[in-house]
Amino acid sequence: MAWLGTISRSDAVGELAETYAMMAARPIPDAYRPPHDDAPGIIRAHSLDPELMRRTFAISGSLHGTALDWADRELISSVTSRTNECFY
Amino acid sequence: MFNYLTRVADASGVEFDYASPLPAFEPERDREPAPRPDRASWPVIADEFRTLPGFPATNEAWQRWHEYVFDSGEPLKRRDRGLLARAAAQETCDRARADELAEHTPRDDREERLDGFARKLSRSPWRMDASDLRALRDLGYPEPALLHAISVVALQNAESRLAMGRALTAR
């Protein structure tokens, strides 16, 4: 369970429910879909502010359209995580 | 972007929940953070490296993100955002940004604790635990304010590193 309060997709209403639905409708690689029915933890971490969630993940959406292919982006993300000693 | 996401993950305590055939990465939580150079040798990064003019869509989205995280008045006051961003900028040796936020030096115990939170999340994010958020909660910050505190620190880390990377590759 996260240390920060979060709201799951099943408990979301109003603006948050709409934002979760918008996030789920984005074209993303299957590897980014968790095996449970809820939103990925890193997205759920922003659930207390749907506006922040939209503005944050608008960046990752726009980066998916750049010249680097998915494998290269994943490599860069992995190295960044590892350099930061991050489990994520 | 991942310098933002890793810090949000480390500070919020969310679990890794993507399916992967690869072995899970185990952070070395005892690792000592890299020493920072003396302030005199911190680079001064020009403003032109703080935007992404070659990627108009990303640049516009980033600016909207930046304004919301650093300039909103709620659920975290702007002074608190400046305090957190200043500490994060100092920990990433971003002299120009730290100087821009110079007036946000801690003035009391509450502000010192915010400063300490930002420095730990910037310098040794792998050591964050539940007590770090609890300490801010004990100061009276509601849960949405904690999310914004994390976001300010995480975004300042990402922006300072992005600017340094762009300045270095432009040499």
Short mmCIF file of N, CA, C and O in Angstrom, two decimals, chain B residues 24-155:
data_model
loop_
_atom_site.label_atom_id
_atom_site.label_comp_id
_atom_site.label_asym_id
_atom_site.label_seq_id
_atom_site.Cartn_x
_atom_site.Cartn_y
_atom_site.Cartn_z
N ALA B 24 13.40 -8.54 -11.10
CA ALA B 24 13.15 -7.22 -10.51
C ALA B 24 14.48 -6.61 -10.07
O ALA B 24 15.35 -7.30 -9.55
N PHE B 25 14.62 -5.32 -10.28
CA PHE B 25 15.81 -4.60 -9.84
C PHE B 25 15.71 -4.31 -8.35
O PHE B 25 14.71 -3.79 -7.87
N GLU B 26 16.74 -4.68 -7.61
CA GLU B 26 16.76 -4.42 -6.17
C GLU B 26 17.67 -3.23 -5.89
O GLU B 26 18.88 -3.32 -6.07
N PRO B 27 17.12 -2.12 -5.47
CA PRO B 27 17.95 -0.94 -5.19
C PRO B 27 18.95 -1.21 -4.07
O PRO B 27 18.67 -1.97 -3.14
N GLU B 28 20.10 -0.59 -4.20
CA GLU B 28 21.12 -0.69 -3.15
C GLU B 28 20.86 0.46 -2.17
O GLU B 28 21.38 1.58 -2.34
N ARG B 29 20.06 0.20 -1.15
CA ARG B 29 19.59 1.29 -0.30
C ARG B 29 20.67 1.86 0.62
O ARG B 29 20.50 2.93 1.19
N ASP B 30 21.79 1.14 0.75
CA ASP B 30 22.89 1.66 1.58
C ASP B 30 23.86 2.51 0.78
O ASP B 30 24.84 3.02 1.32
N ARG B 31 23.60 2.63 -0.51
CA ARG B 31 24.53 3.39 -1.35
C ARG B 31 24.64 4.84 -0.87
O ARG B 31 23.65 5.47 -0.55
N GLU B 32 25.88 5.31 -0.84
CA GLU B 32 26.10 6.71 -0.47
C GLU B 32 25.87 7.58 -1.70
O GLU B 32 26.30 7.23 -2.80
N PRO B 33 25.20 8.70 -1.54
CA PRO B 33 25.01 9.59 -2.69
C PRO B 33 26.34 10.17 -3.16
O PRO B 33 27.27 10.32 -2.36
N ALA B 34 26.41 10.48 -4.44
CA ALA B 34 27.64 11.07 -4.98
C ALA B 34 27.87 12.43 -4.34
O ALA B 34 26.92 13.20 -4.18
N PRO B 35 29.12 12.73 -3.96
CA PRO B 35 29.38 14.06 -3.38
C PRO B 35 29.14 15.16 -4.40
O PRO B 35 29.41 14.96 -5.59
N ARG B 36 28.59 16.28 -3.95
CA ARG B 36 28.36 17.41 -4.84
C ARG B 36 29.60 18.29 -4.86
O ARG B 36 30.28 18.43 -3.84
N PRO B 37 29.90 18.90 -6.02
CA PRO B 37 31.07 19.81 -6.08
C PRO B 37 30.79 21.09 -5.31
O PRO B 37 29.64 21.40 -4.98
N ASP B 38 31.86 21.83 -5.02
CA ASP B 38 31.70 23.12 -4.37
C ASP B 38 30.84 24.04 -5.24
O ASP B 38 30.91 23.98 -6.47
N ARG B 39 30.11 24.91 -4.56
CA ARG B 39 29.21 25.82 -5.29
C ARG B 39 29.95 26.63 -6.36
O ARG B 39 29.38 26.93 -7.42
N ALA B 40 31.20 26.96 -6.09
CA ALA B 40 31.96 27.78 -7.03
C ALA B 40 32.08 27.11 -8.40
O ALA B 40 32.27 27.79 -9.42
N SER B 41 31.99 25.79 -8.43
CA SER B 41 32.14 25.09 -9.72
C SER B 41 30.81 24.64 -10.32
O SER B 41 30.80 23.92 -11.32
N TRP B 42 29.72 25.06 -9.72
CA TRP B 42 28.42 24.72 -10.32
C TRP B 42 28.27 25.44 -11.66
O TRP B 42 28.63 26.62 -11.76
N PRO B 43 27.74 24.80 -12.66
CA PRO B 43 27.57 25.47 -13.95
C PRO B 43 26.44 26.50 -13.89
O PRO B 43 25.50 26.35 -13.11
N VAL B 44 26.58 27.53 -14.69
CA VAL B 44 25.50 28.50 -14.85
C VAL B 44 24.86 28.21 -16.21
O VAL B 44 25.49 28.39 -17.25
N ILE B 45 23.65 27.74 -16.18
CA ILE B 45 23.00 27.28 -17.40
C ILE B 45 22.09 28.37 -17.94
O ILE B 45 21.24 28.90 -17.22
N ALA B 46 22.29 28.71 -19.20
CA ALA B 46 21.48 29.76 -19.82
C ALA B 46 20.03 29.30 -19.96
O ALA B 46 19.73 28.12 -20.11
N ASP B 47 19.14 30.30 -19.96
CA ASP B 47 17.71 30.00 -20.03
C ASP B 47 17.34 29.24 -21.31
O ASP B 47 16.37 28.48 -21.32
N GLU B 48 18.10 29.47 -22.37
CA GLU B 48 17.75 28.83 -23.65
C GLU B 48 17.77 27.30 -23.54
O GLU B 48 17.13 26.62 -24.35
N PHE B 49 18.49 26.78 -22.55
CA PHE B 49 18.56 25.32 -22.41
C PHE B 49 17.45 24.77 -21.52
O PHE B 49 17.41 23.57 -21.24
N ARG B 50 16.59 25.65 -21.06
CA ARG B 50 15.50 25.20 -20.17
C ARG B 50 14.20 24.97 -20.92
O ARG B 50 13.17 24.75 -20.31
N THR B 51 14.24 25.07 -22.21
CA THR B 51 13.06 24.77 -23.01
C THR B 51 13.45 23.79 -24.12
O THR B 51 14.63 23.49 -24.30
N LEU B 52 12.47 23.30 -24.83
CA LEU B 52 12.71 22.30 -25.87
C LEU B 52 12.15 22.81 -27.20
O LEU B 52 11.15 22.28 -27.71
N PRO B 53 12.77 23.86 -27.77
CA PRO B 53 12.20 24.47 -28.97
C PRO B 53 12.12 23.51 -30.17
O PRO B 53 11.30 23.70 -31.06
N GLY B 54 12.98 22.51 -30.17
CA GLY B 54 12.96 21.56 -31.28
C GLY B 54 11.79 20.59 -31.24
O GLY B 54 11.55 19.85 -32.20
N PHE B 55 11.07 20.60 -30.14
CA PHE B 55 9.92 19.69 -29.97
C PHE B 55 8.72 20.51 -29.49
O PHE B 55 8.41 20.53 -28.30
N PRO B 56 8.08 21.22 -30.41
CA PRO B 56 7.05 22.20 -30.01
C PRO B 56 5.93 21.60 -29.15
O PRO B 56 5.53 22.22 -28.16
N ALA B 57 5.45 20.42 -29.50
CA ALA B 57 4.33 19.84 -28.73
C ALA B 57 4.78 19.50 -27.31
O ALA B 57 4.08 19.81 -26.33
N THR B 58 5.95 18.88 -27.20
CA THR B 58 6.47 18.53 -25.88
C THR B 58 6.79 19.79 -25.08
O THR B 58 6.50 19.88 -23.89
N ASN B 59 7.36 20.78 -25.76
CA ASN B 59 7.72 22.03 -25.10
C ASN B 59 6.49 22.73 -24.51
O ASN B 59 6.50 23.18 -23.35
N GLU B 60 5.43 22.78 -25.30
CA GLU B 60 4.20 23.42 -24.83
C GLU B 60 3.60 22.65 -23.65
O GLU B 60 3.19 23.25 -22.65
N ALA B 61 3.58 21.34 -23.75
CA ALA B 61 3.03 20.52 -22.66
C ALA B 61 3.88 20.67 -21.40
O ALA B 61 3.36 20.74 -20.28
N TRP B 62 5.19 20.75 -21.61
CA TRP B 62 6.10 20.88 -20.45
C TRP B 62 5.88 22.22 -19.76
O TRP B 62 5.88 22.31 -18.53
N GLN B 63 5.71 23.28 -20.54
CA GLN B 63 5.49 24.60 -19.94
C GLN B 63 4.20 24.63 -19.14
O GLN B 63 4.12 25.24 -18.08
N ARG B 64 3.16 23.98 -19.65
CA ARG B 64 1.88 23.91 -18.92
C ARG B 64 2.06 23.14 -17.61
O ARG B 64 1.51 23.49 -16.58
N TRP B 65 2.84 22.08 -17.67
CA TRP B 65 3.15 21.26 -16.48
C TRP B 65 3.92 22.10 -15.47
O TRP B 65 3.61 22.15 -14.28
N HIS B 66 4.97 22.79 -15.97
CA HIS B 66 5.83 23.61 -15.12
C HIS B 66 5.00 24.67 -14.38
O HIS B 66 5.15 24.85 -13.16
N GLU B 67 4.15 25.38 -15.11
CA GLU B 67 3.36 26.46 -14.51
C GLU B 67 2.45 25.90 -13.41
O GLU B 67 2.31 26.51 -12.34
N TYR B 68 1.86 24.76 -13.66
CA TYR B 68 0.93 24.20 -12.67
C TYR B 68 1.68 23.76 -11.41
O TYR B 68 1.22 24.01 -10.29
N VAL B 69 2.82 23.13 -11.60
CA VAL B 69 3.55 22.59 -10.45
C VAL B 69 4.22 23.70 -9.63
O VAL B 69 4.20 23.66 -8.40
N PHE B 70 4.80 24.70 -10.29
CA PHE B 70 5.56 25.72 -9.55
C PHE B 70 4.76 26.97 -9.20
O PHE B 70 5.11 27.68 -8.26
N ASP B 71 3.69 27.25 -9.94
CA ASP B 71 3.01 28.54 -9.76
C ASP B 71 1.63 28.44 -9.12
O ASP B 71 1.03 29.47 -8.83
N SER B 72 1.10 27.25 -8.91
CA SER B 72 -0.22 27.14 -8.28
C SER B 72 -0.17 27.62 -6.83
O SER B 72 0.85 27.45 -6.16
N GLY B 73 -1.28 28.17 -6.36
CA GLY B 73 -1.33 28.63 -4.97
C GLY B 73 -1.94 27.60 -4.03
O GLY B 73 -1.82 27.71 -2.81
N GLU B 74 -2.59 26.62 -4.59
CA GLU B 74 -3.21 25.54 -3.82
C GLU B 74 -2.91 24.20 -4.48
O GLU B 74 -2.73 24.17 -5.70
N PRO B 75 -2.85 23.12 -3.75
CA PRO B 75 -3.05 22.95 -2.31
C PRO B 75 -1.78 23.19 -1.50
O PRO B 75 -1.77 22.92 -0.30
N LEU B 76 -0.76 23.74 -2.15
CA LEU B 76 0.49 24.06 -1.47
C LEU B 76 0.81 25.51 -1.80
O LEU B 76 0.70 25.92 -2.96
N LYS B 77 1.17 26.29 -0.79
CA LYS B 77 1.44 27.70 -1.01
C LYS B 77 2.67 27.90 -1.91
O LYS B 77 3.59 27.08 -1.93
N ARG B 78 2.68 29.04 -2.60
CA ARG B 78 3.79 29.29 -3.53
C ARG B 78 5.12 29.40 -2.80
O ARG B 78 6.15 29.00 -3.33
N ARG B 79 5.13 29.94 -1.60
CA ARG B 79 6.41 30.03 -0.88
C ARG B 79 6.95 28.63 -0.59
O ARG B 79 8.14 28.38 -0.70
N ASP B 80 6.07 27.73 -0.20
CA ASP B 80 6.51 26.36 0.06
C ASP B 80 7.06 25.71 -1.21
O ASP B 80 8.06 24.98 -1.17
N ARG B 81 6.42 25.99 -2.33
CA ARG B 81 6.93 25.44 -3.60
C ARG B 81 8.32 25.99 -3.90
O ARG B 81 9.21 25.26 -4.34
N GLY B 82 8.50 27.30 -3.63
CA GLY B 82 9.81 27.90 -3.87
C GLY B 82 10.88 27.31 -2.97
O GLY B 82 12.02 27.07 -3.40
N LEU B 83 10.52 27.05 -1.71
CA LEU B 83 11.47 26.43 -0.77
C LEU B 83 11.91 25.06 -1.27
O LEU B 83 13.10 24.72 -1.26
N LEU B 84 10.94 24.26 -1.67
CA LEU B 84 11.25 22.90 -2.14
C LEU B 84 12.08 22.94 -3.41
O LEU B 84 13.06 22.19 -3.56
N ALA B 85 11.70 23.82 -4.33
CA ALA B 85 12.42 23.89 -5.61
C ALA B 85 13.84 24.40 -5.41
O ALA B 85 14.78 23.92 -6.07
N ARG B 86 14.02 25.36 -4.52
CA ARG B 86 15.36 25.90 -4.25
C ARG B 86 16.28 24.79 -3.73
O ARG B 86 17.41 24.63 -4.19
N ALA B 87 15.77 24.01 -2.76
CA ALA B 87 16.59 22.93 -2.20
C ALA B 87 16.93 21.90 -3.28
O ALA B 87 18.07 21.41 -3.36
N ALA B 88 15.96 21.56 -4.12
CA ALA B 88 16.21 20.58 -5.18
C ALA B 88 17.21 21.13 -6.19
O ALA B 88 18.10 20.40 -6.66
N ALA B 89 17.10 22.41 -6.52
CA ALA B 89 18.04 23.02 -7.46
C ALA B 89 19.46 23.02 -6.89
O ALA B 89 20.44 22.76 -7.60
N GLN B 90 19.57 23.29 -5.59
CA GLN B 90 20.91 23.26 -4.97
C GLN B 90 21.48 21.85 -4.99
O GLN B 90 22.66 21.66 -5.24
N GLU B 91 20.64 20.87 -4.70
CA GLU B 91 21.14 19.48 -4.68
C GLU B 91 21.54 18.99 -6.06
O GLU B 91 22.29 18.02 -6.18
N THR B 92 21.00 19.62 -7.12
CA THR B 92 21.41 19.25 -8.47
C THR B 92 22.45 20.22 -9.03
O THR B 92 22.78 20.17 -10.20
N CYS B 93 22.95 21.10 -8.15
CA CYS B 93 24.03 22.04 -8.51
C CYS B 93 23.63 22.97 -9.65
O CYS B 93 24.45 23.33 -10.50
N ASP B 94 22.35 23.35 -9.65
CA ASP B 94 21.82 24.24 -10.68
C ASP B 94 21.86 25.66 -10.13
O ASP B 94 20.89 26.13 -9.52
N ARG B 95 22.98 26.34 -10.36
CA ARG B 95 23.20 27.63 -9.71
C ARG B 95 22.18 28.70 -10.11
O ARG B 95 21.67 29.43 -9.27
N ALA B 96 21.89 28.78 -11.40
CA ALA B 96 20.98 29.84 -11.86
C ALA B 96 19.59 29.68 -11.24
O ALA B 96 18.98 30.65 -10.80
N ARG B 97 19.09 28.46 -11.22
CA ARG B 97 17.75 28.24 -10.65
C ARG B 97 17.76 28.46 -9.13
O ARG B 97 16.83 29.05 -8.58
N ALA B 98 18.82 28.00 -8.47
CA ALA B 98 18.92 28.21 -7.02
C ALA B 98 18.98 29.70 -6.70
O ALA B 98 18.34 30.17 -5.76
N ASP B 99 19.74 30.46 -7.50
CA ASP B 99 19.83 31.91 -7.28
C ASP B 99 18.48 32.59 -7.52
O ASP B 99 18.11 33.53 -6.82
N GLU B 100 17.77 32.12 -8.53
CA GLU B 100 16.45 32.68 -8.85
C GLU B 100 15.50 32.54 -7.66
O GLU B 100 14.62 33.36 -7.45
N LEU B 101 15.71 31.48 -6.89
CA LEU B 101 14.82 31.17 -5.76
C LEU B 101 15.47 31.54 -4.41
O LEU B 101 15.04 31.05 -3.36
N ALA B 102 16.49 32.40 -4.45
CA ALA B 102 17.30 32.68 -3.26
C ALA B 102 16.47 33.18 -2.08
O ALA B 102 16.80 32.92 -0.92
N GLU B 103 15.39 33.91 -2.36
CA GLU B 103 14.58 34.46 -1.25
C GLU B 103 13.82 33.36 -0.50
O GLU B 103 13.25 33.62 0.57
N HIS B 104 13.82 32.15 -1.03
CA HIS B 104 13.08 31.06 -0.39
C HIS B 104 13.98 30.24 0.55
O HIS B 104 13.88 29.02 0.60
N THR B 105 14.81 30.93 1.28
CA THR B 105 15.64 30.29 2.29
C THR B 105 14.76 29.98 3.52
O THR B 105 13.94 30.80 3.89
N PRO B 106 14.93 28.79 4.12
CA PRO B 106 14.09 28.45 5.28
C PRO B 106 14.21 29.48 6.40
O PRO B 106 15.31 29.94 6.71
N ARG B 107 13.04 29.83 7.01
CA ARG B 107 13.03 30.84 8.06
C ARG B 107 12.62 30.29 9.41
O ARG B 107 12.74 30.97 10.42
N ASP B 108 12.07 29.06 9.45
CA ASP B 108 11.64 28.50 10.73
C ASP B 108 11.70 26.97 10.65
O ASP B 108 12.11 26.42 9.63
N ASP B 109 11.28 26.32 11.71
CA ASP B 109 11.40 24.86 11.78
C ASP B 109 10.57 24.17 10.70
O ASP B 109 11.03 23.21 10.08
N ARG B 110 9.35 24.68 10.46
CA ARG B 110 8.52 24.06 9.43
C ARG B 110 9.20 24.13 8.06
O ARG B 110 9.26 23.13 7.32
N GLU B 111 9.77 25.28 7.77
CA GLU B 111 10.42 25.43 6.46
C GLU B 111 11.71 24.61 6.39
O GLU B 111 12.07 24.11 5.33
N GLU B 112 12.38 24.47 7.52
CA GLU B 112 13.58 23.62 7.55
C GLU B 112 13.22 22.17 7.23
O GLU B 112 13.95 21.46 6.54
N ARG B 113 12.06 21.74 7.73
CA ARG B 113 11.65 20.35 7.47
C ARG B 113 11.29 20.15 6.00
O ARG B 113 11.58 19.11 5.42
N LEU B 114 10.64 21.15 5.41
CA LEU B 114 10.36 21.07 3.97
C LEU B 114 11.67 20.99 3.19
O LEU B 114 11.81 20.21 2.25
N ASP B 115 12.61 21.82 3.59
CA ASP B 115 13.93 21.87 2.94
C ASP B 115 14.59 20.49 3.04
O ASP B 115 15.14 19.97 2.06
N GLY B 116 14.53 19.90 4.22
CA GLY B 116 15.15 18.58 4.42
C GLY B 116 14.49 17.49 3.58
O GLY B 116 15.17 16.61 3.04
N PHE B 117 13.17 17.57 3.46
CA PHE B 117 12.44 16.61 2.62
C PHE B 117 12.92 16.71 1.17
O PHE B 117 13.20 15.69 0.52
N ALA B 118 13.02 17.93 0.67
CA ALA B 118 13.44 18.13 -0.72
C ALA B 118 14.86 17.65 -0.95
O ALA B 118 15.17 17.05 -1.99
N ARG B 119 15.73 17.89 0.02
CA ARG B 119 17.13 17.48 -0.15
C ARG B 119 17.28 15.96 -0.14
O ARG B 119 18.02 15.38 -0.94
N LYS B 120 16.55 15.29 0.75
CA LYS B 120 16.63 13.83 0.78
C LYS B 120 16.08 13.23 -0.51
O LYS B 120 16.68 12.32 -1.10
N LEU B 121 14.94 13.73 -0.96
CA LEU B 121 14.33 13.18 -2.18
C LEU B 121 15.18 13.48 -3.42
O LEU B 121 15.16 12.73 -4.38
N SER B 122 15.94 14.56 -3.37
CA SER B 122 16.81 14.89 -4.51
C SER B 122 18.12 14.11 -4.48
O SER B 122 18.59 13.63 -5.51
N ARG B 123 18.70 13.98 -3.29
CA ARG B 123 20.06 13.46 -3.17
C ARG B 123 20.11 11.94 -2.98
O ARG B 123 20.99 11.26 -3.49
N SER B 124 19.19 11.41 -2.22
CA SER B 124 19.21 9.96 -1.96
C SER B 124 17.77 9.42 -1.97
O SER B 124 17.27 8.97 -0.93
N PRO B 125 17.11 9.50 -3.13
CA PRO B 125 15.70 9.08 -3.20
C PRO B 125 15.49 7.63 -2.79
O PRO B 125 14.41 7.27 -2.33
N TRP B 126 16.51 6.80 -2.96
CA TRP B 126 16.39 5.38 -2.60
C TRP B 126 16.26 5.16 -1.09
O TRP B 126 15.97 4.05 -0.66
N ARG B 127 16.47 6.21 -0.32
CA ARG B 127 16.34 6.08 1.14
C ARG B 127 15.00 6.61 1.67
O ARG B 127 14.78 6.64 2.88
N MET B 128 14.13 7.05 0.77
CA MET B 128 12.83 7.57 1.23
C MET B 128 12.02 6.43 1.86
O MET B 128 12.08 5.29 1.40
N ASP B 129 11.26 6.77 2.89
CA ASP B 129 10.34 5.78 3.47
C ASP B 129 9.10 6.50 3.99
O ASP B 129 8.97 7.72 3.85
N ALA B 130 8.20 5.73 4.59
CA ALA B 130 6.91 6.29 5.00
C ALA B 130 7.07 7.44 5.99
O ALA B 130 6.23 8.35 6.04
N SER B 131 8.15 7.41 6.78
CA SER B 131 8.31 8.45 7.81
C SER B 131 8.53 9.84 7.19
O SER B 131 8.25 10.85 7.84
N ASP B 132 9.03 9.89 5.97
CA ASP B 132 9.29 11.19 5.35
C ASP B 132 7.99 11.94 5.05
O ASP B 132 7.89 13.14 5.29
N LEU B 133 7.00 11.23 4.55
CA LEU B 133 5.69 11.86 4.32
C LEU B 133 4.98 12.12 5.64
O LEU B 133 4.29 13.12 5.81
N ARG B 134 5.15 11.18 6.59
CA ARG B 134 4.50 11.33 7.88
C ARG B 134 4.96 12.63 8.57
O ARG B 134 4.18 13.34 9.20
N ALA B 135 6.24 12.94 8.42
CA ALA B 135 6.78 14.16 9.04
C ALA B 135 6.09 15.41 8.49
O ALA B 135 5.82 16.35 9.24
N LEU B 136 5.80 15.42 7.20
CA LEU B 136 5.10 16.58 6.62
C LEU B 136 3.63 16.57 7.03
O LEU B 136 3.04 17.63 7.29
N ARG B 137 3.06 15.39 7.09
CA ARG B 137 1.66 15.26 7.54
C ARG B 137 1.52 15.82 8.96
O ARG B 137 0.56 16.51 9.28
N ASP B 138 2.52 15.53 9.79
CA ASP B 138 2.48 16.00 11.18
C ASP B 138 2.56 17.52 11.27
O ASP B 138 2.19 18.10 12.30
N LEU B 139 3.06 18.15 10.22
CA LEU B 139 3.12 19.61 10.20
C LEU B 139 1.77 20.21 9.79
O LEU B 139 1.60 21.43 9.80
N GLY B 140 0.84 19.36 9.41
CA GLY B 140 -0.49 19.84 9.05
C GLY B 140 -0.80 19.84 7.57
O GLY B 140 -1.87 20.30 7.16
N TYR B 141 0.13 19.37 6.75
CA TYR B 141 -0.13 19.35 5.31
C TYR B 141 -1.12 18.25 4.96
O TYR B 141 -0.91 17.09 5.31
N PRO B 142 -2.20 18.60 4.26
CA PRO B 142 -3.16 17.58 3.83
C PRO B 142 -2.59 16.75 2.68
O PRO B 142 -1.59 17.12 2.06
N GLU B 143 -3.22 15.63 2.42
CA GLU B 143 -2.70 14.66 1.45
C GLU B 143 -2.44 15.28 0.05
O GLU B 143 -1.40 15.03 -0.54
N PRO B 144 -3.37 16.09 -0.49
CA PRO B 144 -3.07 16.68 -1.81
C PRO B 144 -1.83 17.58 -1.78
O PRO B 144 -1.10 17.67 -2.78
N ALA B 145 -1.59 18.25 -0.65
CA ALA B 145 -0.39 19.09 -0.55
C ALA B 145 0.87 18.23 -0.57
O ALA B 145 1.91 18.64 -1.12
N LEU B 146 0.80 17.04 0.00
CA LEU B 146 1.96 16.14 -0.03
C LEU B 146 2.27 15.72 -1.46
O LEU B 146 3.43 15.66 -1.86
N LEU B 147 1.22 15.43 -2.24
CA LEU B 147 1.43 15.09 -3.65
C LEU B 147 2.12 16.24 -4.37
O LEU B 147 3.07 16.04 -5.14
N HIS B 148 1.68 17.46 -4.12
CA HIS B 148 2.30 18.60 -4.80
C HIS B 148 3.74 18.82 -4.31
O HIS B 148 4.60 19.22 -5.10
N ALA B 149 4.00 18.59 -3.04
CA ALA B 149 5.37 18.74 -2.55
C ALA B 149 6.30 17.76 -3.27
O ALA B 149 7.41 18.12 -3.69
N ILE B 150 5.84 16.54 -3.42
CA ILE B 150 6.63 15.54 -4.15
C ILE B 150 6.84 15.99 -5.59
O ILE B 150 7.95 15.91 -6.13
N SER B 151 5.78 16.48 -6.21
CA SER B 151 5.86 16.87 -7.62
C SER B 151 6.82 18.03 -7.84
O SER B 151 7.56 18.05 -8.82
N VAL B 152 6.80 19.00 -6.93
CA VAL B 152 7.72 20.14 -7.07
C VAL B 152 9.17 19.66 -7.04
O VAL B 152 9.99 20.01 -7.90
N VAL B 153 9.50 18.83 -6.06
CA VAL B 153 10.88 18.35 -5.94
C VAL B 153 11.25 17.49 -7.16
O VAL B 153 12.33 17.63 -7.74
N ALA B 154 10.34 16.61 -7.54
CA ALA B 154 10.63 15.71 -8.65
C ALA B 154 10.80 16.48 -9.95
O ALA B 154 11.73 16.21 -10.73
N LEU B 155 9.94 17.48 -10.18
CA LEU B 155 10.04 18.22 -11.43
C LEU B 155 11.29 19.10 -11.46
O LEU B 155 11.93 19.23 -12.51
#
